[in-house]
Amino acid sequence: VCANAIPLTLGASVAGTTIGATQDGATGCMGGTSDVWYSFAAGDPVPQGGYAFGLCTAGSPHSTEISVLDACGGSVLACNDS
């Protein structure tokens, strides 16, 4: 899972899809869905206010789910199922 994670760059947008994705296991609020994994290395120290991540599925009939973990296979820091 983590070896194939797509790296994110601060300030950049990424287009993606779950077509061909597999279910790698439930984390946080997610369960029973196809997973696409991304990685992001936070700076040290973390900026005041932290970081913001967003999902946009304009025109899609599918819901979005996001979980933020502190490390590969680590603890869930935040989770949202919209």
Short mmCIF file of C-alpha atoms in Angstrom, two decimals:
data_model
loop_
_atom_site.label_atom_id
_atom_site.label_comp_id
_atom_site.label_asym_id
_atom_site.label_seq_id
_atom_site.Cartn_x
_atom_site.Cartn_y
_atom_site.Cartn_z
CA VAL A 1 0.00 0.00 0.00
CA CYS A 2 2.53 2.62 1.08
CA ALA A 3 5.12 1.64 -1.49
CA ASN A 4 2.68 2.61 -4.26
CA ALA A 5 1.38 5.80 -2.60
CA ILE A 6 1.29 8.83 -4.89
CA PRO A 7 3.40 11.66 -3.38
CA LEU A 8 1.66 15.01 -2.83
CA THR A 9 3.46 18.33 -3.13
CA LEU A 10 2.45 21.36 -1.08
CA GLY A 11 0.30 23.73 -3.15
CA ALA A 12 -0.15 21.32 -6.06
CA SER A 13 -3.38 19.78 -7.32
CA VAL A 14 -3.63 16.10 -8.20
CA ALA A 15 -6.19 14.46 -10.45
CA GLY A 16 -7.01 10.85 -9.67
CA THR A 17 -9.49 8.05 -10.03
CA THR A 18 -10.52 4.90 -8.22
CA ILE A 19 -10.92 3.01 -11.50
CA GLY A 20 -8.82 -0.11 -11.08
CA ALA A 21 -8.28 0.57 -7.37
CA THR A 22 -8.64 -2.24 -4.85
CA GLN A 23 -9.81 -2.42 -1.27
CA ASP A 24 -6.69 -2.45 0.90
CA GLY A 25 -8.53 -2.41 4.21
CA ALA A 26 -10.57 -0.07 6.34
CA THR A 27 -8.96 2.92 8.05
CA GLY A 28 -10.91 5.35 10.14
CA CYS A 29 -14.36 6.01 8.73
CA MET A 30 -13.63 4.18 5.50
CA GLY A 31 -14.76 0.66 4.89
CA GLY A 32 -15.74 -1.44 1.93
CA THR A 33 -14.50 1.03 -0.67
CA SER A 34 -11.69 1.06 -3.22
CA ASP A 35 -8.60 2.82 -1.93
CA VAL A 36 -6.13 5.20 -3.56
CA TRP A 37 -3.18 6.07 -1.33
CA TYR A 38 -1.24 9.33 -1.31
CA SER A 39 1.75 10.36 0.80
CA PHE A 40 2.67 13.77 2.20
CA ALA A 41 5.69 14.66 4.32
CA ALA A 42 4.81 17.50 6.68
CA GLY A 43 7.41 20.14 7.41
CA ASP A 44 9.02 20.53 10.81
CA PRO A 45 7.75 22.53 12.50
CA VAL A 46 4.20 22.28 11.14
CA PRO A 47 2.98 25.76 10.11
CA GLN A 48 0.55 27.56 12.40
CA GLY A 49 -2.92 26.41 11.32
CA GLY A 50 -1.59 23.10 9.97
CA TYR A 51 -2.35 21.80 6.50
CA ALA A 52 -5.62 21.55 4.56
CA PHE A 53 -6.54 18.74 2.17
CA GLY A 54 -9.65 18.71 0.02
CA LEU A 55 -11.51 16.49 -2.37
CA CYS A 56 -13.58 17.65 -5.31
CA THR A 57 -15.97 15.30 -7.04
CA ALA A 58 -18.03 17.84 -8.99
CA GLY A 59 -20.59 16.04 -11.09
CA SER A 60 -19.80 12.64 -9.63
CA PRO A 61 -22.59 10.52 -8.13
CA HIS A 62 -20.09 8.96 -5.70
CA SER A 63 -19.37 10.04 -2.14
CA THR A 64 -15.83 10.87 -1.07
CA GLU A 65 -13.96 9.57 1.94
CA ILE A 66 -10.60 10.71 3.28
CA SER A 67 -8.49 9.48 6.16
CA VAL A 68 -5.24 11.09 7.32
CA LEU A 69 -2.78 8.80 9.10
CA ASP A 70 0.37 9.75 10.99
CA ALA A 71 2.40 7.09 9.15
CA CYS A 72 1.96 4.11 6.87
CA GLY A 73 -0.20 1.71 8.85
CA GLY A 74 -0.27 4.25 11.69
CA SER A 75 -2.96 5.98 13.71
CA VAL A 76 -5.82 7.89 12.08
CA LEU A 77 -5.45 11.65 12.74
CA ALA A 78 -8.60 12.73 10.87
CA CYS A 79 -11.39 11.14 8.90
CA ASN A 80 -14.33 12.39 6.85
CA ASP A 81 -17.01 10.53 4.90
CA SER A 82 -19.10 12.96 2.86
#
